């Protein structure tokens, strides 16, 4: 037991003392605290690291487990899968920028009020629900608003006599996803951007005003540059959020699989094409790569932001 | 001076209320539309039929019960896994803190739709060993709530001097389990409540993994019902959103009031 546990559970600890008569026992004693995290590490390995490993290795294997590049060439070789990636990235980019701008404005409007006020607390709780809880339910909210028998569609058709929205059919495609995704990006932006806004000290504004600066001058030369890294970082988070979203699209899109998560669903649930058994894993690997790039950029920005925030 | 600043202040207030009004309409209109949609009767009358149907749809009630059980099991599992581990790392293994943090935040960079691809073969084994019960989703859900729960619990432990408290207890003869249950847990009660509430909200809203592993949780049944009874689905969705809002609003007011902008709800940002 001593020989089995001690060497495996002390990686990264101090160099082991020279082996004496009690060396083994001492090493075991020093390793003992590490046993405390074993249940956690075991659990995370089984249900987080192992699935990730299956995805990454599976992307390079055929149905018999032999190495192959055919999954990756199917994804990267153009056609439906690559188009889905392009659409996913454009959708995420558009909704991240729209959500970031609108959400930052909302965050500013909320931050202007008292932090203990009812509006402040209600907006934060409401944003938490809409940003996190949404998914399928938000899809139904949009069906009830803009769908074929949606409130706004009927209102415009019956009362104003116009059919501006094409009877609601736009909602079930990419355009609908842009509107629905922006809807949950705004509250998420508020949640991640509000702390940065609250980090702006009133003294900075007062200093700017004392020097004769207008509100515009303050935002142009002080507030704007200070908030830019947080704003960019939050936009990257919003991108990753939209890129990984599945539920809203699954409930809203009625035909085809325009974006990558829906392509993965198709790969998981339908008959496999010969020689592309693991194409779903290749698509999933592609998503991991895109998000890893975005999150790396985010981490770099975060380091810059933390220099002045708090 | 007052004459100079007054118009500026007015303009600012005007912009502020315009922003609040425009985004408010965008965010609230679909929710109000749900209310209108779900109370439509025949011939333009109002009707609460869809809302009454919630109590009569056995599929829906079963799914609500399943999701409720999943929420309880996930919270218990998360607490059992995370509280002792994070406390132990704070007390005895500070050098492992970065590793544990990295592992806990990892699910943020692996979307659920990606995770489910790798979980599918593992769940073949899980259902072989434990039976094909929807409650086995607990294992996957604990992973999903890990980042949010970790942040809350880690923040709670960082806010108290847990090492000194533990030393005091140990010198008075307490065991490590005594330290955990009688010192750590009572001192981070607020953090435990935050972590639990966030986990409940996430479990009740989860769709991706349950639907692709073919288990009928609340969201999956709402989605399936939507194909034949849209009014009912919209009514349940609205009810669930209001329930989640109430949960988070109460949490924001009950939790210990901290510094500006860092209330318990802040940890909810998925990738914050």
XYZ file of C-alpha atoms in Angstrom:
582
model
C 0.000 0.000 0.000
C 2.803 2.366 0.961
C 4.611 1.888 -2.280
C 1.478 2.277 -4.333
C 0.089 5.447 -2.804
C 3.097 7.527 -1.972
C 4.693 7.956 -5.388
C 1.441 8.600 -7.244
C 0.006 11.172 -4.903
C 2.943 13.455 -4.147
C 3.672 14.945 -7.539
C 4.729 18.547 -7.105
C 5.530 18.278 -3.418
C 8.941 18.965 -1.879
C 11.747 16.669 -2.963
C 11.459 13.482 -0.945
C 13.798 13.203 2.035
C 16.707 10.831 1.599
C 15.550 7.308 2.111
C 16.090 6.250 5.703
C 14.528 3.532 7.716
C 11.332 5.563 8.184
C 11.449 7.271 4.770
C 8.497 5.338 3.412
C 6.330 6.115 6.396
C 7.297 9.798 6.288
C 6.461 10.050 2.650
C 3.121 8.419 3.282
C 2.401 10.927 6.034
C 3.228 13.789 3.756
C 1.092 12.324 0.993
C -1.872 11.644 3.249
C -3.541 15.081 2.823
C -3.569 14.534 -0.926
C -5.914 11.581 -0.401
C -8.549 14.144 0.577
C -8.919 15.402 -2.981
C -8.992 11.954 -4.572
C -12.815 11.602 -4.613
C -13.091 14.964 -6.362
C -10.334 14.157 -8.853
C -11.886 10.756 -9.534
C -15.290 12.253 -10.179
C -13.980 14.998 -12.443
C -11.871 12.481 -14.351
C -14.817 10.182 -14.925
C -17.471 12.711 -15.919
C -15.496 15.646 -17.327
C -11.994 14.688 -18.450
C -12.870 11.288 -19.846
C -15.750 12.568 -22.037
C -13.462 15.323 -23.310
C -10.798 12.706 -24.052
C -13.376 10.603 -25.914
C -14.312 13.605 -28.069
C -10.742 14.591 -28.876
C -9.434 11.118 -29.658
C -12.670 10.025 -31.343
C -12.300 12.846 -33.852
C -9.212 11.072 -35.184
C -10.649 7.546 -35.244
C -12.929 5.583 -37.542
C -15.757 3.345 -36.332
C -13.305 0.569 -35.461
C -11.002 2.827 -33.483
C -8.295 2.905 -36.158
C -6.670 6.293 -36.721
C -8.087 8.275 -39.609
C -8.333 11.864 -40.774
C -11.574 11.344 -42.686
C -13.736 12.912 -39.952
C -11.678 16.055 -39.989
C -11.502 16.264 -43.760
C -15.287 15.846 -43.853
C -15.619 18.878 -41.597
C -12.869 21.054 -43.039
C -13.232 20.012 -46.658
C -15.992 22.504 -47.319
C -19.673 21.744 -47.789
C -22.395 21.576 -45.177
C -20.214 21.255 -42.062
C -17.874 24.107 -42.873
C -20.852 26.289 -43.808
C -22.333 25.534 -40.404
C -19.123 26.685 -38.735
C -19.115 29.916 -40.754
C -22.775 30.564 -39.897
C -22.191 29.741 -36.219
C -19.261 32.137 -36.027
C -21.115 34.936 -37.825
C -24.206 34.426 -35.664
C -22.097 34.492 -32.487
C -20.169 37.557 -33.647
C -23.275 39.536 -34.597
C -25.162 38.733 -31.405
C -22.061 39.247 -29.236
C -21.524 42.756 -30.604
C -25.216 43.682 -30.488
C -25.611 42.195 -27.016
C -22.437 43.862 -25.749
C -23.442 47.348 -26.934
C -27.045 47.132 -25.716
C -26.083 45.315 -22.527
C -23.357 47.849 -21.697
C -25.856 50.692 -22.141
C -28.327 48.891 -19.900
C -25.600 48.234 -17.331
C -24.695 51.913 -17.342
C -28.345 52.940 -16.901
C -28.677 50.505 -13.998
C -25.362 51.510 -12.393
C -26.455 55.163 -12.369
C -29.164 54.262 -9.863
C -28.729 53.275 -6.227
C -27.068 49.848 -5.902
C -29.482 48.831 -3.157
C -32.545 50.093 -5.006
C -35.344 47.789 -6.045
C -34.688 48.412 -9.745
C -31.066 47.403 -9.355
C -31.856 44.160 -7.556
C -34.802 43.257 -9.760
C -32.811 43.872 -12.947
C -29.919 41.729 -11.721
C -32.169 38.831 -10.690
C -34.143 39.115 -13.941
C -30.968 39.186 -16.001
C -29.698 36.108 -14.162
C -32.830 34.236 -15.185
C -32.848 35.361 -18.806
C -29.111 34.858 -19.350
C -28.868 31.430 -17.739
C -32.192 29.788 -17.372
C -33.577 30.590 -20.823
C -32.991 28.018 -23.516
C -36.169 26.320 -24.577
C -38.418 28.709 -22.689
C -37.024 31.750 -24.489
C -37.695 30.038 -27.800
C -41.337 29.752 -26.730
C -41.350 33.398 -25.683
C -40.327 34.331 -29.224
C -42.848 31.949 -30.765
C -45.530 33.658 -28.689
C -44.327 37.079 -29.873
C -43.234 36.729 -33.494
C -44.475 33.262 -34.516
C -47.265 32.589 -37.024
C -49.885 33.292 -34.356
C -47.600 35.435 -32.213
C -48.882 38.505 -30.456
C -46.892 41.026 -32.479
C -47.453 39.241 -35.795
C -51.237 39.241 -35.267
C -51.187 42.816 -33.981
C -49.368 44.106 -37.047
C -51.503 42.062 -39.426
C -54.940 42.767 -37.876
C -54.662 46.271 -36.616
C -52.186 47.905 -38.947
C -52.918 45.604 -41.860
C -49.261 45.105 -42.658
C -47.313 41.903 -42.986
C -43.875 43.345 -42.305
C -42.653 40.188 -40.661
C -43.424 37.798 -43.493
C -46.087 36.033 -41.450
C -43.490 35.015 -38.889
C -41.584 32.543 -41.047
C -38.310 34.457 -40.599
C -38.352 33.468 -36.934
C -37.691 29.789 -37.632
C -34.383 30.374 -39.422
C -31.121 32.204 -38.903
C -32.772 35.640 -38.577
C -34.856 34.337 -35.691
C -31.720 33.028 -34.011
C -30.092 36.470 -34.230
C -33.067 38.098 -32.488
C -33.433 35.351 -29.866
C -29.709 35.115 -29.095
C -29.372 38.898 -28.751
C -32.208 38.643 -26.260
C -30.190 36.479 -23.867
C -26.872 38.201 -24.624
C -28.062 41.564 -23.260
C -28.719 40.283 -19.718
C -25.469 38.297 -19.730
C -23.571 41.436 -20.714
C -25.173 43.281 -17.830
C -24.066 40.589 -15.371
C -20.440 40.483 -16.513
C -20.032 44.192 -17.245
C -21.704 45.733 -14.194
C -18.781 44.982 -11.822
C -16.399 46.812 -14.181
C -18.736 49.809 -14.354
C -19.047 49.831 -10.581
C -15.245 49.790 -10.393
C -15.092 53.271 -11.949
C -14.486 55.614 -9.044
C -16.585 58.775 -8.819
C -13.361 60.679 -8.016
C -12.152 60.133 -11.588
C -15.243 61.791 -12.937
C -14.919 64.639 -10.441
C -11.274 65.115 -11.397
C -12.261 65.272 -15.050
C -14.983 67.830 -14.295
C -12.618 69.922 -12.155
C -10.260 70.119 -15.083
C -13.115 71.447 -17.198
C -13.990 68.227 -18.995
C -17.512 67.603 -20.241
C -19.328 64.277 -19.926
C -18.133 63.403 -23.425
C -14.521 64.245 -22.526
C -14.767 61.981 -19.496
C -15.975 58.972 -21.508
C -13.589 59.723 -24.395
C -10.419 60.068 -22.306
C -11.068 58.353 -18.952
C -14.045 56.005 -18.732
C -13.860 54.638 -22.273
C -10.186 53.639 -22.288
C -10.528 52.168 -18.778
C -13.532 50.082 -19.707
C -12.326 49.003 -23.133
C -10.503 45.836 -21.976
C -13.488 44.712 -19.868
C -15.849 45.527 -22.697
C -13.811 43.547 -25.207
C -13.419 40.690 -22.749
C -17.155 40.609 -22.089
C -17.806 40.597 -25.834
C -15.569 37.528 -26.149
C -17.550 35.816 -23.379
C -20.754 36.628 -25.192
C -19.286 35.148 -28.355
C -18.439 31.908 -26.554
C -21.876 31.895 -24.957
C -23.699 32.207 -28.281
C -21.353 29.755 -29.956
C -22.088 27.047 -27.355
C -25.832 27.668 -27.123
C -27.998 24.761 -28.191
C -31.436 24.741 -26.554
C -32.888 27.905 -28.110
C -31.792 26.889 -31.591
C -33.083 23.336 -31.142
C -36.516 24.606 -30.132
C -36.718 27.417 -32.685
C -35.225 26.172 -35.950
C -37.777 24.085 -37.801
C -35.835 22.955 -40.848
C -32.288 21.790 -41.383
C -29.277 22.338 -39.150
C -27.833 25.733 -39.997
C -25.403 25.927 -37.053
C -22.802 23.571 -35.570
C -24.648 22.497 -32.378
C -27.593 21.397 -34.509
C -25.230 19.540 -36.852
C -23.875 17.710 -33.802
C -27.434 16.770 -32.849
C -27.970 15.363 -36.336
C -24.703 13.421 -36.116
C -25.721 11.997 -32.718
C -29.281 11.054 -33.560
C -29.293 9.925 -37.179
C -27.795 7.097 -39.175
C -24.075 7.483 -39.746
C -22.620 7.862 -43.189
C -20.085 5.149 -43.954
C -16.561 6.284 -43.063
C -17.807 9.253 -41.038
C -18.892 7.485 -37.867
C -17.136 9.996 -35.668
C -17.909 13.163 -37.569
C -19.928 14.413 -34.575
C -16.766 14.216 -32.488
C -14.818 16.115 -35.136
C -17.500 18.842 -35.052
C -17.313 18.897 -31.258
C -13.517 19.166 -31.426
C -13.921 22.099 -33.809
C -16.143 23.821 -31.242
C -13.563 23.203 -28.501
C -10.843 24.759 -30.694
C -12.884 27.888 -31.476
C -13.827 28.381 -27.821
C -10.263 27.732 -26.658
C -9.011 30.519 -28.943
C -11.687 32.912 -27.677
C -11.090 32.036 -24.030
C -7.322 32.454 -24.374
C -7.855 35.951 -25.725
C -10.245 36.532 -22.837
C -7.690 35.378 -20.246
C -5.065 37.735 -21.691
C -7.477 40.660 -21.560
C -8.557 39.712 -18.063
C -4.981 39.998 -16.861
C -4.854 43.514 -18.267
C -8.175 44.512 -16.706
C -7.281 43.245 -13.237
C -4.456 45.783 -13.115
C -6.829 48.584 -12.230
C -10.087 46.905 -11.240
C -10.016 46.619 -7.437
C -21.993 76.251 -11.559
C -25.469 74.897 -10.972
C -26.628 76.527 -14.175
C -23.911 74.695 -16.085
C -24.414 71.242 -14.589
C -28.200 71.204 -14.512
C -28.760 70.690 -18.271
C -25.986 68.096 -18.360
C -27.689 66.191 -15.543
C -31.016 66.402 -17.332
C -29.547 65.085 -20.564
C -27.953 62.238 -18.672
C -31.232 61.369 -17.002
C -32.999 61.499 -20.346
C -30.491 59.148 -21.963
C -30.671 56.846 -18.962
C -34.447 56.535 -19.065
C -34.432 56.119 -22.839
C -31.975 53.236 -22.526
C -34.004 51.666 -19.723
C -37.235 52.044 -21.706
C -35.883 50.631 -24.991
C -34.057 47.627 -23.514
C -36.906 47.144 -21.056
C -39.409 46.842 -23.901
C -37.141 44.426 -25.789
C -36.653 42.253 -22.710
C -40.203 42.400 -21.369
C -42.247 42.271 -24.596
C -41.682 38.532 -25.216
C -42.574 37.775 -21.589
C -45.801 39.779 -21.809
C -46.514 38.101 -25.133
C -46.253 34.742 -23.333
C -48.881 35.900 -20.872
C -51.212 37.020 -23.669
C -50.559 33.898 -25.755
C -51.200 31.475 -22.900
C -54.470 33.116 -21.859
C -56.110 33.155 -25.290
C -59.640 31.808 -25.365
C -62.005 31.250 -28.275
C -63.425 34.318 -29.972
C -61.018 36.804 -28.438
C -61.998 36.020 -24.851
C -59.446 35.440 -22.082
C -59.136 31.910 -20.822
C -57.034 30.211 -18.192
C -57.458 26.803 -19.798
C -53.771 26.417 -20.706
C -52.804 27.208 -17.125
C -55.353 24.715 -15.791
C -53.949 22.082 -18.163
C -50.597 22.281 -16.381
C -52.136 20.426 -13.450
C -53.835 17.878 -15.699
C -51.001 16.872 -17.998
C -49.480 13.771 -16.451
C -46.420 13.972 -18.752
C -45.717 17.415 -17.439
C -46.264 16.571 -13.791
C -43.994 13.526 -14.123
C -41.301 15.685 -15.711
C -41.617 18.330 -13.009
C -41.199 15.596 -10.388
C -38.147 14.167 -12.206
C -36.537 17.610 -12.514
C -37.287 18.353 -8.871
C -35.597 15.115 -7.772
C -32.664 15.866 -10.064
C -32.322 19.317 -8.539
C -32.228 17.885 -5.006
C -29.787 15.097 -5.923
C -27.530 17.482 -7.839
C -27.401 19.927 -4.941
C -26.616 17.137 -2.457
C -23.992 15.592 -4.731
C -22.427 18.967 -5.483
C -22.202 19.859 -1.788
C -20.772 16.475 -0.770
C -18.196 16.625 -3.557
C -17.259 20.276 -3.392
C -17.508 21.558 0.187
C -15.062 19.068 1.773
C -12.697 19.246 -1.200
C -12.536 23.038 -1.418
C -12.324 23.378 2.372
C -9.544 20.769 2.478
C -7.646 22.585 -0.260
C -7.977 25.866 1.626
C -6.814 24.246 4.879
C -4.139 21.776 3.921
C -3.309 21.910 0.213
C -3.104 25.546 -0.872
C -0.749 24.531 -3.666
C -3.554 22.514 -5.269
C -5.898 25.486 -5.331
C -5.069 26.433 -8.917
C -5.563 22.851 -10.111
C -8.937 22.467 -8.418
C -10.032 25.875 -9.681
C -8.994 25.011 -13.221
C -10.888 21.704 -13.130
C -13.987 23.341 -11.676
C -14.047 26.118 -14.271
C -13.274 23.762 -17.166
C -16.961 23.025 -17.939
C -17.290 26.690 -18.952
C -15.035 26.100 -21.932
C -16.566 22.766 -22.875
C -20.114 23.458 -24.067
C -22.839 21.035 -22.970
C -23.386 20.058 -26.610
C -19.724 18.968 -26.788
C -19.794 17.258 -23.389
C -22.827 15.200 -24.351
C -20.942 13.755 -27.339
C -18.350 12.324 -24.965
C -20.881 11.443 -22.271
C -23.022 9.299 -24.566
C -20.678 6.264 -24.469
C -20.123 6.737 -20.721
C -23.861 6.822 -20.125
C -24.169 3.518 -21.949
C -22.150 2.125 -19.013
C -23.965 4.174 -16.386
C -27.369 2.895 -17.468
C -25.960 -0.656 -17.707
C -24.711 -0.455 -14.116
C -27.403 1.675 -12.456
C -30.446 1.131 -14.661
C -31.929 3.468 -17.236
C -33.303 6.049 -14.797
C -33.430 9.772 -15.629
C -32.009 10.358 -12.154
C -28.611 9.170 -13.427
C -28.428 12.592 -15.127
C -27.305 13.801 -11.692
C -23.735 12.790 -12.589
C -23.664 15.047 -15.648
C -25.522 17.881 -13.929
C -23.003 18.020 -11.086
C -20.347 18.704 -13.729
C -22.520 21.442 -15.279
C -23.039 23.288 -11.987
C -19.407 22.873 -10.907
C -18.101 26.303 -12.058
C -20.930 28.293 -10.459
C -21.007 26.297 -7.245
C -17.215 26.383 -6.966
C -17.106 30.169 -7.305
C -19.702 30.633 -4.590
C -18.077 28.189 -2.154
C -14.545 29.392 -2.844
C -15.628 33.002 -2.300
C -17.319 32.003 0.955
C -14.187 30.255 2.227
C -11.923 33.121 1.173
C -14.065 35.579 3.118
C -13.406 33.879 6.478
C -10.109 33.052 8.141
C -10.757 29.358 7.848
C -7.198 28.300 8.734
C -7.223 30.056 12.126
C -10.717 28.795 12.912
C -9.672 25.252 12.053
C -6.499 25.501 14.155
C -8.534 26.711 17.116
C -10.950 23.814 16.733
C -8.151 21.281 16.265
C -6.283 22.518 19.343
C -9.492 22.058 21.329
C -9.575 18.445 20.210
C -11.938 18.518 17.261
C -11.543 15.947 14.496
C -11.269 17.021 10.859
C -14.871 15.967 10.302
C -15.800 18.079 13.303
C -14.004 21.040 11.749
C -15.846 20.533 8.479
C -19.328 20.115 9.916
C -19.189 22.397 12.942
C -16.761 25.124 11.841
C -16.619 25.365 8.051
C -20.232 24.636 7.106
C -21.899 27.068 9.544
C -19.443 29.806 8.570
C -20.074 29.539 4.841
C -23.836 29.011 5.092
C -24.491 31.938 2.752
C -22.139 30.564 0.124
C -23.743 27.121 0.403
C -27.190 28.629 -0.103
C -25.964 30.601 -3.152
C -24.338 27.532 -4.675
C -27.484 25.472 -4.074
C -29.909 28.016 -5.517
C -27.806 28.488 -8.643
C -27.576 24.721 -9.055
C -31.352 24.334 -8.731
C -31.915 27.021 -11.366
C -29.437 25.419 -13.755
C -30.883 21.923 -13.320
C -34.470 23.086 -13.845
C -33.384 24.883 -17.042
C -31.172 22.121 -18.449
C -32.156 20.862 -21.900
C -29.108 19.912 -23.987
C -27.838 16.865 -22.121
C -31.212 15.483 -21.022
C -32.681 15.746 -24.494
C -29.722 14.176 -26.315
C -29.457 11.349 -23.770
C -33.233 10.828 -24.215
C -34.469 11.525 -20.703
C -37.768 13.346 -20.117
C -36.894 16.254 -17.867
C -38.991 19.409 -17.518
C -37.388 21.250 -20.438
C -37.544 18.223 -22.737
C -41.257 17.765 -22.031
C -41.934 21.499 -22.522
C -40.204 21.196 -25.888
C -42.131 18.058 -26.887
C -45.491 19.489 -25.735
C -44.870 22.599 -27.796
C -45.396 20.582 -30.960
C -49.042 19.797 -30.149
C -50.144 22.285 -27.482
C -48.249 25.541 -27.853
C -50.433 27.418 -25.322
C -49.643 24.861 -22.623
C -45.897 24.990 -23.335
C -45.896 28.766 -23.260
C -47.803 28.768 -19.953
C -45.355 26.324 -18.318
C -42.379 28.247 -19.688
C -43.658 31.484 -18.235
C -44.391 29.814 -14.901
C -40.858 28.371 -14.793
C -39.267 31.719 -15.673
C -41.250 33.482 -12.952
C -40.294 30.746 -10.478
C -36.596 31.127 -11.329
C -36.864 34.897 -11.027
C -38.454 34.585 -7.594
C -35.708 32.174 -6.538
C -32.893 34.516 -7.618
C -34.606 37.641 -6.335
C -35.025 36.112 -2.894
C -31.396 34.959 -3.005
C -30.205 38.467 -3.898
C -32.031 39.855 -0.866
C -31.338 37.071 1.624
C -27.652 36.571 0.985
C -25.178 38.635 2.991
C -24.927 42.113 1.525
C -21.416 42.491 0.181
C -19.615 45.232 -1.660
C -21.185 46.996 -4.589
C -21.869 44.782 -7.559
C -20.669 41.561 -5.997
C -23.873 40.130 -4.634
C -24.393 36.393 -4.785
C -26.069 36.645 -8.177
C -22.872 37.886 -9.743
C -21.348 34.420 -9.727
C -24.026 33.418 -12.195
C -22.359 34.836 -15.258
C -21.642 31.614 -17.145
C -18.140 32.550 -18.125
C -17.504 35.496 -15.898
